[in-house]
PDB file of C-alpha atoms in Angstrom:
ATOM      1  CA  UNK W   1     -76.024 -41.143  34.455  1.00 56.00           C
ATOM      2  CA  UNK W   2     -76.756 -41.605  30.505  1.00 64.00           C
ATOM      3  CA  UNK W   3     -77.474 -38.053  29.116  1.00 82.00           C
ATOM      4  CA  UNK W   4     -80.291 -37.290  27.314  1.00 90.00           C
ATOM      5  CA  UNK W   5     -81.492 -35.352  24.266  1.00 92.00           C
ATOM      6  CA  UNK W   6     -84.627 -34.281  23.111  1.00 94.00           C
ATOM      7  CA  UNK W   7     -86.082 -31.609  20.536  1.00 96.00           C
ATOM      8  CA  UNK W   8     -86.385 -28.014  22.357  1.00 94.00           C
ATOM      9  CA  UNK W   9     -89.886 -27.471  21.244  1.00 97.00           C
ATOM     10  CA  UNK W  10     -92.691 -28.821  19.038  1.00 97.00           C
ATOM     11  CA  UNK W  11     -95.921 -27.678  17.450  1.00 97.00           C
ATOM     12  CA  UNK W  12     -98.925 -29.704  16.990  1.00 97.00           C
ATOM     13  CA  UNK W  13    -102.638 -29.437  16.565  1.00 97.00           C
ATOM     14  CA  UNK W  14    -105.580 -30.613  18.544  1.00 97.00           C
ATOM     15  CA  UNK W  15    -106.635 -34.747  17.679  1.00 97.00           C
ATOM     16  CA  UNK W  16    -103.021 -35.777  15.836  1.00 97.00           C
ATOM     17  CA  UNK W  17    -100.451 -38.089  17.308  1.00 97.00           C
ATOM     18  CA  UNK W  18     -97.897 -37.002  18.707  1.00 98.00           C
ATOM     19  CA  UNK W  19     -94.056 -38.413  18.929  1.00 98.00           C
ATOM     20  CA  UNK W  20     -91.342 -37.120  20.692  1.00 97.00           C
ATOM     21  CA  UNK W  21     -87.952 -39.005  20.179  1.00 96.00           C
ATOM     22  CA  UNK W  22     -84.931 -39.056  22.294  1.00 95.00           C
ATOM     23  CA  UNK W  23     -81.289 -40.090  22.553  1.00 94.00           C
ATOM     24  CA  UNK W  24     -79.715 -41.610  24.868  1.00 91.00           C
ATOM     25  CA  UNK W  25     -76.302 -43.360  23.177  1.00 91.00           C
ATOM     26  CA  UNK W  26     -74.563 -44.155  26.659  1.00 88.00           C
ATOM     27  CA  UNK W  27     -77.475 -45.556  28.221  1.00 89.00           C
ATOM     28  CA  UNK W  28     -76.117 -48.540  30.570  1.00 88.00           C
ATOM     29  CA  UNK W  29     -77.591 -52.046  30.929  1.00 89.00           C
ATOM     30  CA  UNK W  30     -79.374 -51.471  34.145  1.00 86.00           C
ATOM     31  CA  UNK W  31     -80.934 -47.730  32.996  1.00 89.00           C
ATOM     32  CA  UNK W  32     -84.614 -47.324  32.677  1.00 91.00           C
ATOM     33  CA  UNK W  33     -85.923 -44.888  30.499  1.00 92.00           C
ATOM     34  CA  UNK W  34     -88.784 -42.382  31.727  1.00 93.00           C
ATOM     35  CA  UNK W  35     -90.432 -39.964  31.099  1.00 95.00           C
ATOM     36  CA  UNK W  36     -92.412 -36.967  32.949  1.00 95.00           C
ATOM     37  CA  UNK W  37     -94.633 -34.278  32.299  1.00 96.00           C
ATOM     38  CA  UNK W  38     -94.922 -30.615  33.616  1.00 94.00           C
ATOM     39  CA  UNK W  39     -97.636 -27.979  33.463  1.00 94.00           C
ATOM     40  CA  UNK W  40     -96.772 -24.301  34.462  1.00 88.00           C
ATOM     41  CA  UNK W  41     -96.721 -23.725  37.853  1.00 86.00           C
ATOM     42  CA  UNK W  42     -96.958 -27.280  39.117  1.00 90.00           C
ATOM     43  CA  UNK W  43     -94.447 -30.232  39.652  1.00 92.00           C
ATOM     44  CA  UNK W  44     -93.369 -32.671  37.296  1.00 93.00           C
ATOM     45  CA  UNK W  45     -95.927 -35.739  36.939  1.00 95.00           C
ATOM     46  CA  UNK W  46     -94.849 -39.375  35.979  1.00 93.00           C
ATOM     47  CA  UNK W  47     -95.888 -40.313  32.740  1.00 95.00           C
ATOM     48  CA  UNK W  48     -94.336 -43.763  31.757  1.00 95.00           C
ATOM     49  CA  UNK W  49     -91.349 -46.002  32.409  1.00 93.00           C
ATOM     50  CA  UNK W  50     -89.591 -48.836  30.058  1.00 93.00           C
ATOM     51  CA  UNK W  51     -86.741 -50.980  29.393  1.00 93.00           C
ATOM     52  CA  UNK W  52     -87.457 -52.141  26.355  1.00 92.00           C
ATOM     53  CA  UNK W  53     -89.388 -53.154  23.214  1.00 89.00           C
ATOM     54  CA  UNK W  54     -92.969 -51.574  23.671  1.00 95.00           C
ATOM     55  CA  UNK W  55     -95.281 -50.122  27.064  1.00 95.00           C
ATOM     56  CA  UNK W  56     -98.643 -48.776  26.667  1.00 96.00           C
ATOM     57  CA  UNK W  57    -100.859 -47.057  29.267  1.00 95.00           C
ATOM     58  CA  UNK W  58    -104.242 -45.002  29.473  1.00 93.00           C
ATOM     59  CA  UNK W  59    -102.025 -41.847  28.670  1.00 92.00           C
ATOM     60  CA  UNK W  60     -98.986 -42.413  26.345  1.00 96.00           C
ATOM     61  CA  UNK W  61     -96.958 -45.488  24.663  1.00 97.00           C
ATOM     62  CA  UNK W  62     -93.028 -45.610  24.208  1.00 97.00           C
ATOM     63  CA  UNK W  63     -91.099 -46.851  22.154  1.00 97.00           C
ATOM     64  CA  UNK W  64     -87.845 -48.321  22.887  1.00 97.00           C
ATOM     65  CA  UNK W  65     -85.457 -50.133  19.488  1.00 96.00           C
ATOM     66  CA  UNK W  66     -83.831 -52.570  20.433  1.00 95.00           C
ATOM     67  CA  UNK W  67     -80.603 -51.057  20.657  1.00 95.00           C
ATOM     68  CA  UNK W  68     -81.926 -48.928  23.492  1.00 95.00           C
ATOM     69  CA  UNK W  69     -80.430 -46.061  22.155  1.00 94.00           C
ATOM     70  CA  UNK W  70     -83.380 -43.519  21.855  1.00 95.00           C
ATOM     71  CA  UNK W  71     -86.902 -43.596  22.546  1.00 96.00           C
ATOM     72  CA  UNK W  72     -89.508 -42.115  21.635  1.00 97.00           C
ATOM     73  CA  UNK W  73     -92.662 -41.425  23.203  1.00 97.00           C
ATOM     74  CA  UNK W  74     -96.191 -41.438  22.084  1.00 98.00           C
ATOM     75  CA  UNK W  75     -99.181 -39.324  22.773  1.00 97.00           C
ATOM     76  CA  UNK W  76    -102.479 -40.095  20.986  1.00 94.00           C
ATOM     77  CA  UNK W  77    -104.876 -37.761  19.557  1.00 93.00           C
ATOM     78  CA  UNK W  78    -103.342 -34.964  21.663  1.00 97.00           C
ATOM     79  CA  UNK W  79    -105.826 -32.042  22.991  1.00 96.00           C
ATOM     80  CA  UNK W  80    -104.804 -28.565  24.032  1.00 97.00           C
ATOM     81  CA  UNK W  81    -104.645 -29.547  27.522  1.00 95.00           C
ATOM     82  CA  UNK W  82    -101.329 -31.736  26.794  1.00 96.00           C
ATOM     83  CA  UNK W  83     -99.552 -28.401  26.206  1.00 97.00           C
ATOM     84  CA  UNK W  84     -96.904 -29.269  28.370  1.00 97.00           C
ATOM     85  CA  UNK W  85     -92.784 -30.105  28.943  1.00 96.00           C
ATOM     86  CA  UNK W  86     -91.879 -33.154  28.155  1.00 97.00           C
ATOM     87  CA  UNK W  87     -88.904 -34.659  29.778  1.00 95.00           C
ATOM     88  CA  UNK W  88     -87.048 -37.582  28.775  1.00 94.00           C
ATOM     89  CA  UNK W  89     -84.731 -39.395  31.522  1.00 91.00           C
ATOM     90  CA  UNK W  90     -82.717 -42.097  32.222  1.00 88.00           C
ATOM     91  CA  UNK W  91     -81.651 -43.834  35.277  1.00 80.00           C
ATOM     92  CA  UNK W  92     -80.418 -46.658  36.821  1.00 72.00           C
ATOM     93  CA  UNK W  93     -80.038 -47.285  40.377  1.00 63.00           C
ATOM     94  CA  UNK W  94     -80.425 -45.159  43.162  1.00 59.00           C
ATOM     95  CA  UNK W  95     -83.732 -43.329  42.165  1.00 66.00           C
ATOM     96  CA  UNK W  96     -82.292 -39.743  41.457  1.00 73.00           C
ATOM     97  CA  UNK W  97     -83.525 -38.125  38.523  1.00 80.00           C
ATOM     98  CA  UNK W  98     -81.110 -36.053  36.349  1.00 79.00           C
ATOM     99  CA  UNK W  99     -83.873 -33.713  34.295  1.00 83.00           C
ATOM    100  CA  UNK W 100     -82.336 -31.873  30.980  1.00 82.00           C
ATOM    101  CA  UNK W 101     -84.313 -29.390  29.357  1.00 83.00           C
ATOM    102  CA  UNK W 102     -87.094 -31.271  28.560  1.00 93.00           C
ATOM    103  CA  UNK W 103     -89.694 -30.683  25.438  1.00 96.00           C
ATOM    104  CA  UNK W 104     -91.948 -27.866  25.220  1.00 96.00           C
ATOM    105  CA  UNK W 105     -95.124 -29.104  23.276  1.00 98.00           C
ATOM    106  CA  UNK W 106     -97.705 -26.498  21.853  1.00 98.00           C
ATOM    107  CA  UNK W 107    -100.580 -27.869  21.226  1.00 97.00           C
ATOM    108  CA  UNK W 108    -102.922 -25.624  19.212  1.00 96.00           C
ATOM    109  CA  UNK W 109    -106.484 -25.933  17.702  1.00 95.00           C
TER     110      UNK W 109
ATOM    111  CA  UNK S   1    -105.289 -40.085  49.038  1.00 58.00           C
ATOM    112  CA  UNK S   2    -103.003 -36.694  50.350  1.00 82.00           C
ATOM    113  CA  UNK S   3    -100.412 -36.499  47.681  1.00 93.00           C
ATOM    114  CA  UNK S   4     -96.733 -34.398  48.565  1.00 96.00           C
ATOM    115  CA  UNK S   5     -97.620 -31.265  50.285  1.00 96.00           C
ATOM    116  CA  UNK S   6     -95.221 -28.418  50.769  1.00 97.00           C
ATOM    117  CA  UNK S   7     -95.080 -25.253  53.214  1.00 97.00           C
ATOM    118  CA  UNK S   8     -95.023 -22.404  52.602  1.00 97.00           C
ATOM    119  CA  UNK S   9     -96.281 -22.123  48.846  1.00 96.00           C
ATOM    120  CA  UNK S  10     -94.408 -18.714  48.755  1.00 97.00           C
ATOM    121  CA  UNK S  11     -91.628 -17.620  50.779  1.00 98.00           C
ATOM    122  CA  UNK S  12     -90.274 -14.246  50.092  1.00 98.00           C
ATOM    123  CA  UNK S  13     -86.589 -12.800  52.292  1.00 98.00           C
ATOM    124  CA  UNK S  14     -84.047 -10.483  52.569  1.00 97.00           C
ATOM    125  CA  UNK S  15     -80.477 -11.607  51.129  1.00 97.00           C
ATOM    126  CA  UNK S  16     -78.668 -12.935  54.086  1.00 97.00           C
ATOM    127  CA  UNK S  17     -81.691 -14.492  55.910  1.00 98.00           C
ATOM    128  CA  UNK S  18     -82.277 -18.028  56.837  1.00 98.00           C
ATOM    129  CA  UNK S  19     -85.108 -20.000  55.858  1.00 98.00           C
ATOM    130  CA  UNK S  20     -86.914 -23.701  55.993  1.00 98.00           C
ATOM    131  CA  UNK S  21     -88.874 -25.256  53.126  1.00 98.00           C
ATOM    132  CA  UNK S  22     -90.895 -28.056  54.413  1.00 98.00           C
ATOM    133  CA  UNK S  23     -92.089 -31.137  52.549  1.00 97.00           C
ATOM    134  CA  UNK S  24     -94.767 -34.089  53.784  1.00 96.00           C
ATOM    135  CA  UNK S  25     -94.649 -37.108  51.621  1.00 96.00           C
ATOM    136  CA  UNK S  26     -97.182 -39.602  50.451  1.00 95.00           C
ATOM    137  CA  UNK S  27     -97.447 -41.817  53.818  1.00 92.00           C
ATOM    138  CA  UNK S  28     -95.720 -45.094  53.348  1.00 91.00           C
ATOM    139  CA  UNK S  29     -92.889 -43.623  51.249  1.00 92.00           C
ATOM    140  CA  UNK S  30     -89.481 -44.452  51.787  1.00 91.00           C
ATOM    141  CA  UNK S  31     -87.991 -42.355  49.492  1.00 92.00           C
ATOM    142  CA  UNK S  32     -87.591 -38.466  49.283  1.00 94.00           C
ATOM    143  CA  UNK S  33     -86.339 -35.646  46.801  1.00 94.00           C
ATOM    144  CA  UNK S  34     -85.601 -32.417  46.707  1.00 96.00           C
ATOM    145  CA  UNK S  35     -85.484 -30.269  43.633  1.00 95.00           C
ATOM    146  CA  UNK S  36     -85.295 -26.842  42.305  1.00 95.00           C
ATOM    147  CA  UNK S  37     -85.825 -25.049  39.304  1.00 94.00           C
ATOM    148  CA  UNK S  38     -85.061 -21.879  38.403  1.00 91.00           C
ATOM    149  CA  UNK S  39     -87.211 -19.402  36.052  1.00 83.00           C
ATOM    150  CA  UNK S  40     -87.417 -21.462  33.151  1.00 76.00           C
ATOM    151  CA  UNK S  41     -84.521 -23.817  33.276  1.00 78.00           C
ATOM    152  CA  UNK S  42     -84.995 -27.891  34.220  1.00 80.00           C
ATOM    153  CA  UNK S  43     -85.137 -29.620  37.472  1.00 87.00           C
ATOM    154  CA  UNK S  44     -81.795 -30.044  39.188  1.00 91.00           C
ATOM    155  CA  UNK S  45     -81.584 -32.574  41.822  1.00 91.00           C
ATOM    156  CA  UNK S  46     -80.370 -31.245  45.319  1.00 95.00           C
ATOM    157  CA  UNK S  47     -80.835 -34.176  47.715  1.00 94.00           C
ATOM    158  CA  UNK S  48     -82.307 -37.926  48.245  1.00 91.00           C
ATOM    159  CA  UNK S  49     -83.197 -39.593  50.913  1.00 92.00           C
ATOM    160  CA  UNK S  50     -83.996 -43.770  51.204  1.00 90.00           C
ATOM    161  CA  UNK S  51     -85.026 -45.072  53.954  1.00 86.00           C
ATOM    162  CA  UNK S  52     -82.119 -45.449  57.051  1.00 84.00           C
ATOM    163  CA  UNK S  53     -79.470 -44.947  54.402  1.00 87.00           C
ATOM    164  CA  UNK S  54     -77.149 -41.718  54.356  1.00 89.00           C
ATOM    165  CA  UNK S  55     -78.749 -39.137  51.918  1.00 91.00           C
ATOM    166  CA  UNK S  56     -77.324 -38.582  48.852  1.00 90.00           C
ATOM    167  CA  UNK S  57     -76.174 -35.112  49.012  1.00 92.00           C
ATOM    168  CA  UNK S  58     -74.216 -34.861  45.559  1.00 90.00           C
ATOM    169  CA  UNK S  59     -76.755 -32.234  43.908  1.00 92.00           C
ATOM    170  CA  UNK S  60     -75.984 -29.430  47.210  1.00 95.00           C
ATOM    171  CA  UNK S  61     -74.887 -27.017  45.451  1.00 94.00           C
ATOM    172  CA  UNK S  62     -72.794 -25.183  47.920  1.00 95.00           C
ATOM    173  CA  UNK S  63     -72.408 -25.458  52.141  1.00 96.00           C
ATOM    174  CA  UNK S  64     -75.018 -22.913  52.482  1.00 98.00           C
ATOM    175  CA  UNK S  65     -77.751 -25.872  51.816  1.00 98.00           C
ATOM    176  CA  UNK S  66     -78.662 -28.865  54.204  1.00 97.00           C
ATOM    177  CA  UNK S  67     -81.752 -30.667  54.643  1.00 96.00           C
ATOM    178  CA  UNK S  68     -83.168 -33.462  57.613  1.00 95.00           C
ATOM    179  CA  UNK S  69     -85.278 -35.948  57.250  1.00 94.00           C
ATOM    180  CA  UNK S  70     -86.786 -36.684  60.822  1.00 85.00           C
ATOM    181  CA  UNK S  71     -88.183 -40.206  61.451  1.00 82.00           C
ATOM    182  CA  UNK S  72     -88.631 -41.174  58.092  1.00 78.00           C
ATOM    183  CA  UNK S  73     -91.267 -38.743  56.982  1.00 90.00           C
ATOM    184  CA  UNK S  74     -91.106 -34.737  57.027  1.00 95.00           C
ATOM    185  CA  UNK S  75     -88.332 -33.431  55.604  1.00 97.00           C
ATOM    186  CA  UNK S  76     -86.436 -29.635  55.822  1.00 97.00           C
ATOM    187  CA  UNK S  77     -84.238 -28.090  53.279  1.00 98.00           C
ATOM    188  CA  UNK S  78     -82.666 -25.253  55.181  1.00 98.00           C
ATOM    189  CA  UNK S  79     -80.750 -22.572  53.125  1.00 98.00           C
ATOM    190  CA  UNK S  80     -78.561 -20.228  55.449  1.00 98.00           C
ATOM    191  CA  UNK S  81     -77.381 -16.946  54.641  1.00 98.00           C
ATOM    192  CA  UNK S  82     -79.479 -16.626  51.071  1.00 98.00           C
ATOM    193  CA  UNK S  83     -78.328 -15.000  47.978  1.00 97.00           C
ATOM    194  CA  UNK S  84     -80.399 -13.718  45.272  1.00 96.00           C
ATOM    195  CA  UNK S  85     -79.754 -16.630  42.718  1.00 95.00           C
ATOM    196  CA  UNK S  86     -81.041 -19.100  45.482  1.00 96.00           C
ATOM    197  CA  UNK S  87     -84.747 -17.733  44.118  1.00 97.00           C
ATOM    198  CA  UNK S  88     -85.969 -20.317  42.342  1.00 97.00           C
ATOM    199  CA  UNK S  89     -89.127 -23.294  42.627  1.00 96.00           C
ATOM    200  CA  UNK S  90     -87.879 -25.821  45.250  1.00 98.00           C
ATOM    201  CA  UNK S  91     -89.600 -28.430  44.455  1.00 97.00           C
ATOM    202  CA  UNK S  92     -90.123 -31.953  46.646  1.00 96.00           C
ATOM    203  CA  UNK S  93     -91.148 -35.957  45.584  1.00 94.00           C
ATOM    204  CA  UNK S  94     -91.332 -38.715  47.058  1.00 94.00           C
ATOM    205  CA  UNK S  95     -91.754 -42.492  46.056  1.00 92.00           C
ATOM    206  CA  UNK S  96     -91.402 -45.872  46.623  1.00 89.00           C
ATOM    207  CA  UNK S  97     -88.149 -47.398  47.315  1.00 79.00           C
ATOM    208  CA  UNK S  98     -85.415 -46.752  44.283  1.00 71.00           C
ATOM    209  CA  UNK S  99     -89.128 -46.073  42.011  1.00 78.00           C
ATOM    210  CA  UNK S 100     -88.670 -43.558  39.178  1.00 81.00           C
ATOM    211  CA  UNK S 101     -92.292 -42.883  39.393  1.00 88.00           C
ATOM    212  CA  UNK S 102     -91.964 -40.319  41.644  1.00 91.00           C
ATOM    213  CA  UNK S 103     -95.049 -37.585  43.091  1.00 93.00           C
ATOM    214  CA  UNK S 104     -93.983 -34.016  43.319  1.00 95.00           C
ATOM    215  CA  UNK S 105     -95.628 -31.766  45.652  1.00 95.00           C
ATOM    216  CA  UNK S 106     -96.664 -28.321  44.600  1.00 94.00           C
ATOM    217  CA  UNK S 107     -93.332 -26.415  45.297  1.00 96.00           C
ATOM    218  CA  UNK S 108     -92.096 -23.643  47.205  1.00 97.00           C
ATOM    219  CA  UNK S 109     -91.561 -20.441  45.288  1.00 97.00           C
ATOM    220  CA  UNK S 110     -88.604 -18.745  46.971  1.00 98.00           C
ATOM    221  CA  UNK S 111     -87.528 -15.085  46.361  1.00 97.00           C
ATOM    222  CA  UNK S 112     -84.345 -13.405  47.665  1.00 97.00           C
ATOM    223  CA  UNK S 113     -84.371  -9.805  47.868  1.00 96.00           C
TER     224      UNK S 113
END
């Protein structure tokens, strides 16, 4: 399974976008890339899932070059409720998910 | 509709005891995960189930752990003989077949003593 990596932590502030990029440089040819978010005390939830090129929903967008080689996902006009980890995975196959560390996003006012 | 639910929401035992960590699935889901995660770390996977297939067991991370998954529904991770750093959040999902977009349930917040 492709490993991931993400930033550690960001800071934002209430109503700006918000990107969070990550790299995946051994990602295969049958991977998906997807991410997840998790609020203290509760399990993960399922954000959004792409292969590539571009995939927008009522929450987030990501972004995926061409190359496949990062992505980077997109949260709109963020509030403080978004405060959140943010984790980035890839997978192909099999339906396991590998989690790394994950993002921690502060969003303040 | 009922999302993942676990039982119990807390579990709290003496080093050395056994215990069960239940997990009901969203109905009509052929797939099933275990997790845990540890006081501020990530997820690690433990265990997958998919449909009639043999589990994936590759994420056990020692004898001491098994898990069931009777008639394609409730599952059991069983921990014998527990040891302090088995405290941790074990958390359970489910999902359609080979879906990424899995639903956790609330987790099970094991503490060893």
């Amino acid at each position: 399974l492709a490993k991931t990596t993400q930033p550690i932590s960001m800071d934002s502030y209430e109503g700006q976008e918000v990107n969070i990029t990550c790299s995946h440089n051994n990602i295969a040819t049958n991977d998906y890339i997807t991410w997840y978010q998790q609020f203290p005390s509760q399990g993960p939830r399922f954000i959004i899932q792409g292969y590539k090129t571009k995939v927008t929903n009522e929450v987030a967008s990501l972004f995926i070059p061409a190359d496949r080689k990062s992505s980077t996902l997109s949260l709109p006009r963020v509030s403080l409720s978004d405060t959140a980890v943010y984790y980035c995975l890839v997978a192909g196959g099999g339906g396991k998910l590998i989690f790394g560390q994950g993002t921690e996003l502060s969003v303040k006012p | 509709g009922a999302g993942v639910s676990q039982s119990p929401s807390n579990k709290v035992t003496e080093k050395g005891k056994d215990v069960e960590l239940r997990c009901d699935p969203i109905s009509g889901h052929t797939a099933l995960y275990w997790y845990r995660q540890s006081l501020g770390q990530g997820l690690e996977f433990l265990i997958y189930f998919q449909g009639n297939s043999a589990p994936d067991k590759s994420g056990l991370p020692s004898d001491r752990f098994s898990a069931e998954r009777t008639g394609g529904s409730v599952s059991t991770l069983t921990i014998q003989r527990t040891q302090q750093e088995d405290s941790a959040v074990y958390l359970c999902a489910s999902s359609l077949e080979r879906s990424y977009e899995q639903y956790f349930g609330p987790g099970t917040r094991l503490t060893v003593t």
